[in-house]
PDB file of C-alpha atoms in Angstrom:
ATOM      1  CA  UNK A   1      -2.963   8.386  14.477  1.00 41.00           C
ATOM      2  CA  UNK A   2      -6.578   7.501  15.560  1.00 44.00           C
ATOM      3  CA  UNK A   3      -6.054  10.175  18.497  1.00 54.00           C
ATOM      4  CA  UNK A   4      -6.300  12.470  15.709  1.00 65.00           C
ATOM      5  CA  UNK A   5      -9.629  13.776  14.418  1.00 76.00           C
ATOM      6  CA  UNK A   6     -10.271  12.844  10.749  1.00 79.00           C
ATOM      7  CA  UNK A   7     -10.090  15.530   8.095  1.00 81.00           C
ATOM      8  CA  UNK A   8     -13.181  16.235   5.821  1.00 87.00           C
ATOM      9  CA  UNK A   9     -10.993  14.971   2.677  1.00 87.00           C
ATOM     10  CA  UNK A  10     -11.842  11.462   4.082  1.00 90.00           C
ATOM     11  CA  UNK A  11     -14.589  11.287   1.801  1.00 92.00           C
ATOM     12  CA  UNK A  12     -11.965  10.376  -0.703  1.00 92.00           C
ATOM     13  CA  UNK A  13     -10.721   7.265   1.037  1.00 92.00           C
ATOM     14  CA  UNK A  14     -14.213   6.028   1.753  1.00 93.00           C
ATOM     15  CA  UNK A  15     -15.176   6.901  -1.995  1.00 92.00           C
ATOM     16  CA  UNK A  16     -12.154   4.423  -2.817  1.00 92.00           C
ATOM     17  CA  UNK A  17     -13.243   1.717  -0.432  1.00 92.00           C
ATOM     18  CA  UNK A  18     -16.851   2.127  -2.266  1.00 93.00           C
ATOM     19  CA  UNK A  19     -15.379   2.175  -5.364  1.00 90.00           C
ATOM     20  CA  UNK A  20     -17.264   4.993  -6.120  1.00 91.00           C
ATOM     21  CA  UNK A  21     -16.886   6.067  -9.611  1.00 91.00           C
ATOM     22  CA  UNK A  22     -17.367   9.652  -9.373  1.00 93.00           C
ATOM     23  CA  UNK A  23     -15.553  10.048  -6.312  1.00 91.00           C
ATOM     24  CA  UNK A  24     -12.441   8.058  -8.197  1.00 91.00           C
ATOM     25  CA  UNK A  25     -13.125  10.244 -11.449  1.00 92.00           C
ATOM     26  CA  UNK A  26     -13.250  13.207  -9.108  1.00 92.00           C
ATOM     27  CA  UNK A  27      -9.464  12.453  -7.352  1.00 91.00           C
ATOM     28  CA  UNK A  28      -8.301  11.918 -10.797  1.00 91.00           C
ATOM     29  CA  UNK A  29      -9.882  15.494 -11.833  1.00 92.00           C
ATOM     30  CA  UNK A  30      -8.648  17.203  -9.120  1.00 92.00           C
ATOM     31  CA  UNK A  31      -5.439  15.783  -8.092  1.00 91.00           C
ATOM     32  CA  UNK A  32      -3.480  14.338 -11.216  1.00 92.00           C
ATOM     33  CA  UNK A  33      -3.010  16.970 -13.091  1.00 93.00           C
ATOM     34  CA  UNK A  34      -0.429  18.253 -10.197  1.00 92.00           C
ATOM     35  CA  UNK A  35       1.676  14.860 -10.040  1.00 92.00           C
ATOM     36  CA  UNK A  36       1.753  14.609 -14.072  1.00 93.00           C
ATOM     37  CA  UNK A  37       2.939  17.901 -13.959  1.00 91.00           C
ATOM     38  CA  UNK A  38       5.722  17.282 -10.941  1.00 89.00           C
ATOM     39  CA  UNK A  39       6.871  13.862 -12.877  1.00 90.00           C
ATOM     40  CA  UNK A  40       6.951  15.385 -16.351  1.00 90.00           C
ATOM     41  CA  UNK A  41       9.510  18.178 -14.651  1.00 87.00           C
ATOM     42  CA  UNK A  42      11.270  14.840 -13.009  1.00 84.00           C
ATOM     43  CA  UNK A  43      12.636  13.031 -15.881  1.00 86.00           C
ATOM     44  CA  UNK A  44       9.276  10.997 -16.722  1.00 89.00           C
ATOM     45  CA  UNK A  45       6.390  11.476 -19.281  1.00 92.00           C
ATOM     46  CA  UNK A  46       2.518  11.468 -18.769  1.00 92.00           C
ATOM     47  CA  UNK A  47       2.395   7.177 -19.220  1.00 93.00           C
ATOM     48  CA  UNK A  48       4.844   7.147 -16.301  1.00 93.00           C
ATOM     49  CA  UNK A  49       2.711   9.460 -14.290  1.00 93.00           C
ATOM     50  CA  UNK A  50      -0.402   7.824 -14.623  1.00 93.00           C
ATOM     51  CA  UNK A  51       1.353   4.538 -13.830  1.00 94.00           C
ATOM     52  CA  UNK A  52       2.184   6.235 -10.342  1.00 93.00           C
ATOM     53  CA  UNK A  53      -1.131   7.894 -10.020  1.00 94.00           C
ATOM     54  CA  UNK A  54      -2.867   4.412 -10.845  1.00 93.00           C
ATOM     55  CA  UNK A  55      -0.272   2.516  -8.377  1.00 91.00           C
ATOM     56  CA  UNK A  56      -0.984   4.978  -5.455  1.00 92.00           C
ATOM     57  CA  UNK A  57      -4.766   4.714  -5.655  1.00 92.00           C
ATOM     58  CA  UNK A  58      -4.179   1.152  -5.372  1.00 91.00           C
ATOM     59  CA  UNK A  59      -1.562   1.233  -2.134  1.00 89.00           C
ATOM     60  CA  UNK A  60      -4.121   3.963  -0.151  1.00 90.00           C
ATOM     61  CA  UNK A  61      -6.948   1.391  -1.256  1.00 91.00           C
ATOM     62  CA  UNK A  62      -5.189  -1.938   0.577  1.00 87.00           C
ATOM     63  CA  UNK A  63      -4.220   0.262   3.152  1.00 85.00           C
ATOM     64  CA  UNK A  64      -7.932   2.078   3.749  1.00 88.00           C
ATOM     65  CA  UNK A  65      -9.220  -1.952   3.602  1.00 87.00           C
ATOM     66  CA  UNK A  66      -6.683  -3.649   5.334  1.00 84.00           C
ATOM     67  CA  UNK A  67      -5.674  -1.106   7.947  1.00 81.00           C
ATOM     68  CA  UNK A  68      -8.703   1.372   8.018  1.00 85.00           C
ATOM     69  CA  UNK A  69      -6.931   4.421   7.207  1.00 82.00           C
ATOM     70  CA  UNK A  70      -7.894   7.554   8.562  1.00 85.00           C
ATOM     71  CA  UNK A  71      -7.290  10.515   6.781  1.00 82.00           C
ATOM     72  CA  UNK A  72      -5.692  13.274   9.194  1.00 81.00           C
ATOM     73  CA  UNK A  73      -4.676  15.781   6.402  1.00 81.00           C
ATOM     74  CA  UNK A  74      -5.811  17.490   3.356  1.00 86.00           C
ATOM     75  CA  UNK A  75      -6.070  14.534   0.720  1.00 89.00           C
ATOM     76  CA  UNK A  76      -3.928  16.807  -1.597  1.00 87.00           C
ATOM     77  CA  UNK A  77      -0.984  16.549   0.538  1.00 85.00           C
ATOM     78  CA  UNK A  78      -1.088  12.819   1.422  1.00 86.00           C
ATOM     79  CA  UNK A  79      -1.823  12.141  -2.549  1.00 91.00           C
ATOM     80  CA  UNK A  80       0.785  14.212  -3.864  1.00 90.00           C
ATOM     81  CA  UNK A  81       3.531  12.833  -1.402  1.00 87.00           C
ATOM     82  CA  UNK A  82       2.502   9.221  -1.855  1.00 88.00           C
ATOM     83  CA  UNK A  83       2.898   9.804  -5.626  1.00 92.00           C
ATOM     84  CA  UNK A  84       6.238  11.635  -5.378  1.00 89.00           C
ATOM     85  CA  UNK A  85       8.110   8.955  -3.111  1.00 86.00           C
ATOM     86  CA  UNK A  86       6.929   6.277  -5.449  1.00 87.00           C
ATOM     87  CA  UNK A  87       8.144   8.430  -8.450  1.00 89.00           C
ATOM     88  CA  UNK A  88      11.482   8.909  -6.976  1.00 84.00           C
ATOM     89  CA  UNK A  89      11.931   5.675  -5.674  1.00 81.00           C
ATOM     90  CA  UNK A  90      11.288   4.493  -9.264  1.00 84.00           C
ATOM     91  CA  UNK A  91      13.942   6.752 -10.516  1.00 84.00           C
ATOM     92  CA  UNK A  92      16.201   5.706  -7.884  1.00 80.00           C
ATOM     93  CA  UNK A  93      15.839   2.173  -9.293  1.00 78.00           C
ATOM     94  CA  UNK A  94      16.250   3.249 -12.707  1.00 78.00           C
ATOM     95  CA  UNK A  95      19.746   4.792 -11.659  1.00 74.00           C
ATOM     96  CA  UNK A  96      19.008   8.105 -12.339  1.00 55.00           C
ATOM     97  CA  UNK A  97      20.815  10.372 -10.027  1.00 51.00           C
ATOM     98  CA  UNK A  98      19.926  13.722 -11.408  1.00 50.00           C
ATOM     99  CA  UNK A  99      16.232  14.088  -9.901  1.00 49.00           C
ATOM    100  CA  UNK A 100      15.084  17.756 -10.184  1.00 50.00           C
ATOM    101  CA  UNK A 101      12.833  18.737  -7.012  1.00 49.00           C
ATOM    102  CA  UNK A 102      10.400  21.271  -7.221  1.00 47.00           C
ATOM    103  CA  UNK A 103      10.382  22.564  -3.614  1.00 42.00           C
ATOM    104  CA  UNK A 104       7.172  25.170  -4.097  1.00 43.00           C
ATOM    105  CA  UNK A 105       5.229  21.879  -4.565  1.00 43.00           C
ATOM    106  CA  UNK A 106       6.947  19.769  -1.422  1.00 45.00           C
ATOM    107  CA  UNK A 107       4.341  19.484   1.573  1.00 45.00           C
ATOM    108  CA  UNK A 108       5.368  21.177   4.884  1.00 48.00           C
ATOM    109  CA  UNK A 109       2.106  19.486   6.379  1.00 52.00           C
ATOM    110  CA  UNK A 110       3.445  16.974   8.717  1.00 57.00           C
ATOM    111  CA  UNK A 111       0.043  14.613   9.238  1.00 59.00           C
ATOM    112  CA  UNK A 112       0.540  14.471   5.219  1.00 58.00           C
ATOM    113  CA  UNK A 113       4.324  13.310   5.746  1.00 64.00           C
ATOM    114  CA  UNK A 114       3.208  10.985   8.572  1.00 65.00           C
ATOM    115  CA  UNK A 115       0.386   9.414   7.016  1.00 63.00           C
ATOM    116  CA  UNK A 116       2.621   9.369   3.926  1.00 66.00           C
ATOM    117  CA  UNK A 117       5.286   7.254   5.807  1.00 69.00           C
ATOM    118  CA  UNK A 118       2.646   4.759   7.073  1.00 70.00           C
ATOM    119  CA  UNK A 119       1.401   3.852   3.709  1.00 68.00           C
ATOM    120  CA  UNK A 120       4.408   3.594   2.477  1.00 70.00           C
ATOM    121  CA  UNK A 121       5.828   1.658   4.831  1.00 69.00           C
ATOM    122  CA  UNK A 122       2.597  -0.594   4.897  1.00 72.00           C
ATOM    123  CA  UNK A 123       3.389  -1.192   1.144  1.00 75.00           C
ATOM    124  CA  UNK A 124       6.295  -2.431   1.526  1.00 76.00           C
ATOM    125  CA  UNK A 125       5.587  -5.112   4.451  1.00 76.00           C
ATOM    126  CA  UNK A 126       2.633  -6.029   1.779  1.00 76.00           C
ATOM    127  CA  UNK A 127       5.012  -6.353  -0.968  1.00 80.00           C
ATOM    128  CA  UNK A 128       7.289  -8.473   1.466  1.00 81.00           C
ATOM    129  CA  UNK A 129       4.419 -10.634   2.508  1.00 83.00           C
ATOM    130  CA  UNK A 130       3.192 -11.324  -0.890  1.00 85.00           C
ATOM    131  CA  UNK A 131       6.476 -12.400  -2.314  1.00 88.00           C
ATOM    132  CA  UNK A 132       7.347 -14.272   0.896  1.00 87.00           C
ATOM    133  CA  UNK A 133       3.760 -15.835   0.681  1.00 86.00           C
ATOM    134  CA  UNK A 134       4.629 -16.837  -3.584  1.00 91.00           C
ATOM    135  CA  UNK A 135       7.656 -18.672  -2.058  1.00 91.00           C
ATOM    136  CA  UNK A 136       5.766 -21.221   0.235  1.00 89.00           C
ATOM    137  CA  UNK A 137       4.836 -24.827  -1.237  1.00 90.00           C
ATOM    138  CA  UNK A 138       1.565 -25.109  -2.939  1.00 91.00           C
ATOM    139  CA  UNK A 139      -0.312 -27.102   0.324  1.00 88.00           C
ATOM    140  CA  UNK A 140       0.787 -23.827   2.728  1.00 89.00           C
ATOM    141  CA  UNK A 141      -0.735 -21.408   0.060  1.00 88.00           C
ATOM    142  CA  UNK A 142      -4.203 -22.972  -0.242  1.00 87.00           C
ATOM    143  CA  UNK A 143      -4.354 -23.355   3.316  1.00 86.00           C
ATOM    144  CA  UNK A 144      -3.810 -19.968   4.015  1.00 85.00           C
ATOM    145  CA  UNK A 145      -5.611 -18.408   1.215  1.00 85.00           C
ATOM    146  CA  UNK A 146      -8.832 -20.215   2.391  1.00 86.00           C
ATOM    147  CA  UNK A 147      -8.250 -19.182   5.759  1.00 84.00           C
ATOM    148  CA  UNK A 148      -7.850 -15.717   5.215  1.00 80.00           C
ATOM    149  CA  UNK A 149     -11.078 -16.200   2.846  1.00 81.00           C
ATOM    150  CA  UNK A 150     -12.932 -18.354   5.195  1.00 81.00           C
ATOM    151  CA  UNK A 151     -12.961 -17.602   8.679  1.00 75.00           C
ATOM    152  CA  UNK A 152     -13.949 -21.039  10.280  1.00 84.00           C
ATOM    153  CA  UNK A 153     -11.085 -23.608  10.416  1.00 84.00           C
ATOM    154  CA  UNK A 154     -13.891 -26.215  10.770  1.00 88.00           C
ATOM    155  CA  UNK A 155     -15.171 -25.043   7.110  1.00 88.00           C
ATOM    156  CA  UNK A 156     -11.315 -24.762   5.990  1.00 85.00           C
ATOM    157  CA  UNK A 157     -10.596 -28.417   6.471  1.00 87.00           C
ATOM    158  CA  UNK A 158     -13.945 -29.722   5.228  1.00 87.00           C
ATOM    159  CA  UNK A 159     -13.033 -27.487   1.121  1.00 87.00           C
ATOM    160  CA  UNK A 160      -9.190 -28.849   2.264  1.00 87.00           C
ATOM    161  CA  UNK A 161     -10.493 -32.316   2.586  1.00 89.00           C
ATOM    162  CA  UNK A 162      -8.514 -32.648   5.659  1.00 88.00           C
ATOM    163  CA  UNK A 163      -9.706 -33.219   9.487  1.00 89.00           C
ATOM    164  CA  UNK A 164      -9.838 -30.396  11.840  1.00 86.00           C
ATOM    165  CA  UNK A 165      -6.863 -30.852  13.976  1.00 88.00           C
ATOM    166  CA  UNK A 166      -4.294 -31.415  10.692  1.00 88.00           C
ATOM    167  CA  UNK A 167      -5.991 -27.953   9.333  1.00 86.00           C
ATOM    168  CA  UNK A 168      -4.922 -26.261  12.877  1.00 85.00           C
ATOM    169  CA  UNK A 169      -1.640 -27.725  13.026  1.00 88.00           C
ATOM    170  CA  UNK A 170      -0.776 -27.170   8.915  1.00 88.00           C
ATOM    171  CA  UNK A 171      -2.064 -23.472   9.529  1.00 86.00           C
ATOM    172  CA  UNK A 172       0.179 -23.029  12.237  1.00 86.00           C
ATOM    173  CA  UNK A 173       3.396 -24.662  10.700  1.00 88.00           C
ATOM    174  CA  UNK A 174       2.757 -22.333   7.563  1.00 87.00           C
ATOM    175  CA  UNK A 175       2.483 -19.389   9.849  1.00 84.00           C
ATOM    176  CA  UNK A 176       5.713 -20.137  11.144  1.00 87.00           C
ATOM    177  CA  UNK A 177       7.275 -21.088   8.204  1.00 89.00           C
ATOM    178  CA  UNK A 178       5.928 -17.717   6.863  1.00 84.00           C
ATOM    179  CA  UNK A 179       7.089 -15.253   9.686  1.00 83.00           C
ATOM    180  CA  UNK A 180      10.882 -17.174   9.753  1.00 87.00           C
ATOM    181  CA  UNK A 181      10.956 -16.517   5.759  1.00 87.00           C
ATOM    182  CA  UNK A 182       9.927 -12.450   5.672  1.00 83.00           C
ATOM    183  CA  UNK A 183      11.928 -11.962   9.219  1.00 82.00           C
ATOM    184  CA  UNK A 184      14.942 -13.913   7.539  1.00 86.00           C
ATOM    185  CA  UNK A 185      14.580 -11.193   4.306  1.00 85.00           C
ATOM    186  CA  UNK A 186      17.283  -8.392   3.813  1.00 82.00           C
ATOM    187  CA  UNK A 187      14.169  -6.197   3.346  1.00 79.00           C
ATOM    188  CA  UNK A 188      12.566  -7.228   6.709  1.00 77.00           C
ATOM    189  CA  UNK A 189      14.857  -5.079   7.984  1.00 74.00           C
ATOM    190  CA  UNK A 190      14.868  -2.107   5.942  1.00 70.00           C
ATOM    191  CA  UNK A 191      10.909  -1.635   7.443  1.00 67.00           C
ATOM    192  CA  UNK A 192      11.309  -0.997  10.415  1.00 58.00           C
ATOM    193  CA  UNK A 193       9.924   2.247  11.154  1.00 49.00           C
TER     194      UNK A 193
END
């Protein structure tokens, strides 16, 4: 999507990245009230919509950090679509089948749908990786934790208290070990795009 220019509503993702209070205060202002609304009319209550609305700032957050998202739409669109796909894929866990859709409040914008997708789908490999990463033995996890923290494998193995080349060769087994265990998932393959 970088071929795309950015939209002016990307002030929103970099006032996330910031952690800018008033530009956080400001998306829940201006774009809440419409998802409490849509979820109240889809078999939820306001706690379950601010759940959702607190859950999506968080996904567009790791994805704006981790990925460098680029806004390509109104912030509206991408918001309210993010929230709605989480809100029915809770209901769809919950069982219920009988999910009213408001179609007046559905996005036609397709950068929103796109840039929807991504995050979504990048929440999902995240979610993989994370519980894939939980399942590894204790010696894998700190070594990869303090190489994604520290960038030197020289200064990895001297907090490891381990030489140089074990650090390499450890890193590299747990890698592997890693990408077998979330390619070997049933949900590994539900991702691709």
């Amino acid at each position: 999507m970088s071929h795309k220019k950015n939209h002016e509503d990307q002030k929103y993702i970099d006032g996330l990245v910031q952690n800018n209070a008033f530009v956080i205060q400001t998306i829940y202002d201006k774009f809440a009230p419409k998802v409490i609304n849509y979820i109240k009319q889809n078999s939820g209550d306001v706690a379950n919509a601010k759940d959702v609305i607190q859950e999506t700032i968080i996904t567009i957050y790791h994805q704006a950090t981790e990925k460098g998202l680029q806004l390509t739409c109104p912030f509206d669109a991408y918001f309210f679509l993010l929230c709605k796909r989480k809100w029915l894929n809770q209901l769809k866990k919950r069982g219920k089948k009988e999910v009213t859709i408001n179609e007046e409040v559905l996005s036609k914008d397709d950068d929103a749908q796109e840039l929807a997708f991504e995050t979504s789908l990048f929440e999902q490999q995240h979610s993989l990786f994370k519980d894939m990463f939980q399942k590894l033995g204790q010696a894998c996890k700190d070594l990869l934790t303090a190489t994604f923290k520290i960038k030197s494998m020289e200064k990895v193995a001297e907090s490891l208290g381990v030489t140089y080349a074990y650090a390499r060769k450890k890193k590299s087994l747990c890698i592997g070990k890693l990408t077998k265990m979330v390619q070997e998932s049933p949900r590994y393959k539900n991702l691709k795009p």
